[in-house]
Amino acid sequence: MFNKGRDAQLWKDYRQGGSDAAREKLIEGYAPLVKYVAGRVAIGLPPNVEFDDLVSYGIFGLIDAIDKFDPDRGIKFETYAIARIRGAIMDGLRNNDWVPRSVRQKAKELEKVCSELENKLGRYATDQEICESLNISLEEFHRLLNEVSCTTLSSLDEMWMTRNLDDDSVRVLDLIENEDSSDPEKLVEINELKAALAKSIDALSEREKLVITLYYYEGLTLKEIGQTLNISESRVSQIHTKAIFRLKGRLSRWRTAIEVL
């Protein structure tokens, strides 16, 4: 990785002069970030997903981050790039449809039930209410969560649209950044989505909020979260999966027809 002075000079050369050599050195210097993110995403994915493929997808995210990064904003490049790299990896997985169709169908059904119950009850549905709606036992519900858990890893990295479909899409995790916008209407919509996401996360149970925070914002793996909370990795996965489907249900009015994990 870079030292601070050399890093700053490369960014200056690339931004001011459009130096291809500086761009290549930036890509080469930050390449280890791609392997780091790919390693995190790989945890929980089926064995048929090749690590090298994840790295290949992530390189596109790194290049995109380098091309769009503005050093003058005072944000560390690593912080900015990690979300872009992870999002590019997830986009690559979605494009290759790595989730079995049967599992994807079950995930869609669960998301639909969570959304319908949220709209009907005006709050997150309990496990028992979800079970009754699906006509399954609590034990079967836990098995279902385990089965569809692979569809929810890095779900907050997916691309969502503002309600004006002519606008650019926004990545959910990008909403934690205070991005400038020259379009007041678009800025209002993004701020509305940011507020809705924050409110939805706050309404989760304390343990669900903690898992979401540790996984997405602190960068811990499910195994590390399990060690922190003194519960099994499988249990962490179940909590994460329930939280994601509850968030999707509550935020369903923001969804578009985009295919997501």
CSV table of C-alpha atoms in Angstrom, one decimal:
chain,number,residue,atom,x,y,z
A,1,MET,CA,0.0,0.0,0.0
A,2,PHE,CA,1.1,3.6,-0.3
A,3,ASN,CA,2.9,6.0,1.9
A,4,LYS,CA,0.9,9.3,2.4
A,5,GLY,CA,3.2,11.6,0.4
A,6,ARG,CA,3.5,9.3,-2.6
A,7,ASP,CA,-0.3,8.7,-2.5
A,8,ALA,CA,-1.1,12.4,-2.5
A,9,GLN,CA,1.3,13.0,-5.5
A,10,LEU,CA,-0.3,10.2,-7.5
A,11,TRP,CA,-3.8,11.6,-6.9
A,12,LYS,CA,-2.5,15.0,-7.9
A,13,ASP,CA,-0.9,13.7,-11.1
A,14,TYR,CA,-4.0,11.8,-12.1
A,15,ARG,CA,-6.6,14.5,-11.2
A,16,GLN,CA,-4.7,17.4,-12.7
A,17,GLY,CA,-3.0,15.8,-15.6
A,18,GLY,CA,-5.0,12.7,-16.4
A,19,SER,CA,-1.9,10.7,-16.1
A,20,ASP,CA,-2.5,7.1,-17.2
A,21,ALA,CA,0.7,6.1,-15.4
A,22,ALA,CA,-0.5,7.5,-12.1
A,23,ARG,CA,-3.9,5.8,-12.6
A,24,GLU,CA,-2.2,2.4,-13.2
A,25,LYS,CA,-0.1,2.9,-10.1
A,26,LEU,CA,-3.2,3.8,-8.0
A,27,ILE,CA,-4.9,0.6,-9.3
A,28,GLU,CA,-1.9,-1.5,-8.5
A,29,GLY,CA,-1.3,0.1,-5.1
A,30,TYR,CA,-4.9,-0.4,-3.9
A,31,ALA,CA,-5.4,-3.8,-5.4
A,32,PRO,CA,-5.0,-5.5,-2.0
A,33,LEU,CA,-8.3,-3.9,-1.0
A,34,VAL,CA,-10.0,-6.0,-3.6
A,35,LYS,CA,-8.7,-9.2,-2.2
A,36,TYR,CA,-9.7,-8.1,1.3
A,37,VAL,CA,-13.3,-7.3,0.3
A,38,ALA,CA,-13.5,-10.5,-1.9
A,39,GLY,CA,-12.4,-12.5,1.1
A,40,ARG,CA,-15.2,-11.0,3.3
A,41,VAL,CA,-17.9,-11.5,0.6
A,42,ALA,CA,-16.7,-15.1,0.0
A,43,ILE,CA,-17.7,-16.1,3.5
A,44,GLY,CA,-21.1,-17.8,3.3
A,45,LEU,CA,-21.2,-18.1,-0.5
A,46,PRO,CA,-21.6,-21.6,-2.0
A,47,PRO,CA,-18.3,-23.4,-2.9
A,48,ASN,CA,-19.1,-23.2,-6.6
A,49,VAL,CA,-18.3,-19.5,-6.5
A,50,GLU,CA,-14.7,-19.0,-7.4
A,51,PHE,CA,-12.6,-16.5,-5.4
A,52,ASP,CA,-10.8,-15.3,-8.5
A,53,ASP,CA,-14.1,-14.4,-10.0
A,54,LEU,CA,-14.9,-12.2,-7.0
A,55,VAL,CA,-11.6,-10.5,-7.4
A,56,SER,CA,-12.2,-9.9,-11.1
A,57,TYR,CA,-15.6,-8.3,-10.3
A,58,GLY,CA,-14.0,-6.2,-7.6
A,59,ILE,CA,-11.3,-4.8,-9.8
A,60,PHE,CA,-14.1,-3.0,-11.8
A,61,GLY,CA,-15.3,-1.5,-8.5
A,62,LEU,CA,-11.8,-0.3,-7.7
A,63,ILE,CA,-11.3,1.3,-11.1
A,64,ASP,CA,-14.7,3.0,-10.7
A,65,ALA,CA,-13.8,4.3,-7.3
A,66,ILE,CA,-10.5,5.7,-8.5
A,67,ASP,CA,-12.2,7.4,-11.4
A,68,LYS,CA,-14.8,9.0,-9.2
A,69,PHE,CA,-12.9,9.7,-6.0
A,70,ASP,CA,-12.4,13.4,-5.0
A,71,PRO,CA,-9.5,13.7,-2.5
A,72,ASP,CA,-10.6,17.2,-1.7
A,73,ARG,CA,-13.7,15.9,0.1
A,74,GLY,CA,-11.6,14.8,3.0
A,75,ILE,CA,-12.8,11.2,2.9
A,76,LYS,CA,-10.2,8.3,3.1
A,77,PHE,CA,-10.1,6.6,-0.3
A,78,GLU,CA,-10.1,3.2,1.4
A,79,THR,CA,-13.4,4.0,3.1
A,80,TYR,CA,-14.9,5.1,-0.2
A,81,ALA,CA,-13.5,2.3,-2.3
A,82,ILE,CA,-14.5,-0.6,-0.1
A,83,ALA,CA,-18.2,0.0,-0.6
A,84,ARG,CA,-17.7,0.4,-4.4
A,85,ILE,CA,-15.6,-2.8,-4.6
A,86,ARG,CA,-18.1,-4.8,-2.6
A,87,GLY,CA,-21.0,-3.5,-4.6
A,88,ALA,CA,-19.2,-4.4,-7.9
A,89,ILE,CA,-18.6,-7.9,-6.6
A,90,MET,CA,-22.3,-8.3,-5.7
A,91,ASP,CA,-23.3,-6.9,-9.1
A,92,GLY,CA,-21.1,-9.5,-10.8
A,93,LEU,CA,-22.7,-12.3,-8.7
A,94,ARG,CA,-26.2,-11.1,-9.6
A,95,ASN,CA,-25.4,-10.9,-13.3
A,96,ASN,CA,-24.2,-14.5,-13.2
A,97,ASP,CA,-27.3,-15.6,-11.2
A,98,TRP,CA,-25.3,-17.7,-8.8
A,99,VAL,CA,-28.2,-18.3,-6.4
A,100,PRO,CA,-30.3,-21.4,-7.3
A,101,ARG,CA,-33.7,-20.5,-8.7
A,102,SER,CA,-35.5,-22.5,-6.0
A,103,VAL,CA,-33.7,-20.5,-3.2
A,104,ARG,CA,-34.3,-17.2,-5.0
A,105,GLN,CA,-38.0,-18.0,-5.2
A,106,LYS,CA,-38.2,-18.8,-1.5
A,107,ALA,CA,-36.4,-15.6,-0.7
A,108,LYS,CA,-38.8,-13.6,-2.8
A,109,GLU,CA,-41.8,-15.2,-1.1
A,110,LEU,CA,-40.3,-14.4,2.3
A,111,GLU,CA,-39.7,-10.8,1.3
A,112,LYS,CA,-43.2,-10.5,0.0
A,113,VAL,CA,-44.7,-11.8,3.2
A,114,CYS,CA,-42.6,-9.5,5.3
A,115,SER,CA,-43.7,-6.5,3.2
A,116,GLU,CA,-47.4,-7.5,3.3
A,117,LEU,CA,-47.3,-7.9,7.1
A,118,GLU,CA,-45.4,-4.7,7.5
A,119,ASN,CA,-48.0,-2.8,5.5
A,120,LYS,CA,-50.9,-4.5,7.4
A,121,LEU,CA,-49.5,-4.2,10.9
A,122,GLY,CA,-47.6,-0.9,10.6
A,123,ARG,CA,-44.6,-2.5,12.4
A,124,TYR,CA,-42.2,-5.4,11.9
A,125,ALA,CA,-43.9,-8.8,12.1
A,126,THR,CA,-42.8,-11.2,14.8
A,127,ASP,CA,-41.4,-14.6,14.0
A,128,GLN,CA,-44.6,-16.2,14.9
A,129,GLU,CA,-46.7,-13.9,12.7
A,130,ILE,CA,-44.4,-14.7,9.8
A,131,CYS,CA,-44.7,-18.4,10.5
A,132,GLU,CA,-48.5,-18.2,10.5
A,133,SER,CA,-48.5,-16.3,7.2
A,134,LEU,CA,-46.2,-18.9,5.6
A,135,ASN,CA,-48.1,-21.7,7.3
A,136,ILE,CA,-44.9,-23.2,8.7
A,137,SER,CA,-43.5,-24.0,12.2
A,138,LEU,CA,-40.9,-22.0,13.9
A,139,GLU,CA,-38.4,-24.7,13.4
A,140,GLU,CA,-39.2,-24.7,9.6
A,141,PHE,CA,-38.8,-21.0,9.6
A,142,HIS,CA,-35.3,-21.2,11.1
A,143,ARG,CA,-34.4,-23.7,8.4
A,144,LEU,CA,-35.8,-21.4,5.8
A,145,LEU,CA,-33.6,-18.5,7.1
A,146,ASN,CA,-30.5,-20.7,6.9
A,147,GLU,CA,-31.4,-21.7,3.3
A,148,VAL,CA,-32.0,-18.2,2.0
A,149,SER,CA,-29.2,-16.5,4.1
A,150,CYS,CA,-26.8,-16.6,1.2
A,151,THR,CA,-29.1,-14.2,-0.7
A,152,THR,CA,-28.8,-11.5,2.0
A,153,LEU,CA,-25.1,-11.2,2.5
A,154,SER,CA,-24.0,-7.7,1.5
A,155,SER,CA,-27.7,-6.8,0.7
A,156,LEU,CA,-27.1,-3.2,1.7
A,157,ASP,CA,-24.6,-3.0,-1.2
A,158,GLU,CA,-27.3,-3.4,-3.8
A,159,MET,CA,-28.4,-0.6,-6.1
A,160,TRP,CA,-31.6,1.1,-5.5
A,161,MET,CA,-33.3,3.8,-7.5
A,162,THR,CA,-34.8,7.1,-6.5
A,163,ARG,CA,-38.4,7.5,-7.5
A,164,ASN,CA,-37.4,9.4,-10.6
A,165,LEU,CA,-36.1,6.5,-12.8
A,166,ASP,CA,-34.2,8.9,-15.0
A,167,ASP,CA,-31.9,9.6,-12.1
A,168,ASP,CA,-28.8,7.7,-11.2
A,169,SER,CA,-29.2,4.7,-8.9
A,170,VAL,CA,-27.8,4.9,-5.4
A,171,ARG,CA,-26.1,2.3,-3.3
A,172,VAL,CA,-27.7,1.9,0.1
A,173,LEU,CA,-24.5,2.1,2.0
A,174,ASP,CA,-23.6,5.3,0.1
A,175,LEU,CA,-26.4,7.0,2.0
A,176,ILE,CA,-24.2,7.2,5.0
A,177,GLU,CA,-22.1,9.7,3.1
A,178,ASN,CA,-23.1,13.4,2.9
A,179,GLU,CA,-22.8,13.6,-0.8
A,180,ASP,CA,-23.2,16.9,-2.6
A,181,SER,CA,-25.9,17.2,-5.3
A,182,SER,CA,-26.7,19.9,-7.8
A,183,ASP,CA,-30.2,18.6,-8.1
A,184,PRO,CA,-32.3,19.7,-5.1
A,185,GLU,CA,-35.2,17.3,-6.0
A,186,LYS,CA,-32.9,14.4,-6.2
A,187,LEU,CA,-31.1,15.4,-2.9
A,188,VAL,CA,-34.5,15.5,-1.2
A,189,GLU,CA,-35.4,12.0,-2.4
A,190,ILE,CA,-32.0,10.6,-1.3
A,191,ASN,CA,-32.4,12.3,2.1
A,192,GLU,CA,-35.8,10.8,2.4
A,193,LEU,CA,-34.5,7.3,1.7
A,194,LYS,CA,-31.6,7.9,4.1
A,195,ALA,CA,-34.1,8.9,6.8
A,196,ALA,CA,-36.3,5.9,6.1
A,197,LEU,CA,-33.4,3.5,6.2
A,198,ALA,CA,-32.2,5.0,9.6
A,199,LYS,CA,-35.7,4.8,11.0
A,200,SER,CA,-36.1,1.2,9.8
A,201,ILE,CA,-32.8,0.1,11.3
A,202,ASP,CA,-33.7,1.8,14.6
A,203,ALA,CA,-36.9,-0.1,14.7
A,204,LEU,CA,-35.1,-3.5,14.6
A,205,SER,CA,-34.5,-5.4,17.8
A,206,GLU,CA,-31.3,-4.5,19.7
A,207,ARG,CA,-29.6,-7.7,18.6
A,208,GLU,CA,-30.6,-7.2,15.0
A,209,LYS,CA,-29.3,-3.7,15.0
A,210,LEU,CA,-26.1,-4.8,16.6
A,211,VAL,CA,-25.5,-7.5,13.9
A,212,ILE,CA,-26.3,-5.0,11.1
A,213,THR,CA,-23.9,-2.5,12.6
A,214,LEU,CA,-21.1,-5.0,13.2
A,215,TYR,CA,-21.3,-6.6,9.8
A,216,TYR,CA,-21.9,-3.6,7.5
A,217,TYR,CA,-20.3,-0.7,9.4
A,218,GLU,CA,-17.6,-2.3,11.5
A,219,GLY,CA,-16.6,-4.8,8.9
A,220,LEU,CA,-16.7,-7.9,11.1
A,221,THR,CA,-17.4,-11.3,9.5
A,222,LEU,CA,-20.4,-13.4,10.8
A,223,LYS,CA,-17.9,-15.7,12.6
A,224,GLU,CA,-16.3,-12.7,14.4
A,225,ILE,CA,-19.8,-11.3,15.3
A,226,GLY,CA,-20.7,-14.7,16.8
A,227,GLN,CA,-17.5,-14.7,18.9
A,228,THR,CA,-18.3,-11.1,20.0
A,229,LEU,CA,-21.9,-12.0,21.0
A,230,ASN,CA,-21.0,-15.5,22.2
A,231,ILE,CA,-23.5,-17.2,19.9
A,232,SER,CA,-23.0,-19.5,16.9
A,233,GLU,CA,-22.2,-18.3,13.4
A,234,SER,CA,-25.4,-20.0,12.2
A,235,ARG,CA,-27.4,-18.0,14.8
A,236,VAL,CA,-25.7,-14.8,13.6
A,237,SER,CA,-26.7,-15.6,10.0
A,238,GLN,CA,-30.3,-16.2,11.0
A,239,ILE,CA,-30.4,-12.8,12.9
A,240,HIS,CA,-28.8,-11.1,9.9
A,241,THR,CA,-31.2,-12.7,7.4
A,242,LYS,CA,-34.3,-11.8,9.5
A,243,ALA,CA,-33.1,-8.2,9.8
A,244,ILE,CA,-32.5,-7.8,6.1
A,245,PHE,CA,-35.9,-9.2,5.1
A,246,ARG,CA,-37.6,-6.9,7.7
A,247,LEU,CA,-35.8,-3.9,6.3
A,248,LYS,CA,-36.7,-4.9,2.7
A,249,GLY,CA,-40.3,-5.2,3.8
A,250,ARG,CA,-40.4,-1.8,5.5
A,251,LEU,CA,-38.6,-0.1,2.6
A,252,SER,CA,-40.6,-1.8,-0.1
A,253,ARG,CA,-42.1,1.4,-1.4
A,254,TRP,CA,-38.6,2.5,-2.5
A,255,ARG,CA,-37.9,-0.7,-4.4
A,256,THR,CA,-37.8,-0.9,-8.2
A,257,ALA,CA,-38.1,-3.8,-10.6
A,258,ILE,CA,-34.3,-4.3,-10.4
A,259,GLU,CA,-33.3,-7.9,-9.7
A,260,VAL,CA,-31.5,-8.1,-6.4
A,261,LEU,CA,-29.9,-10.8,-4.2
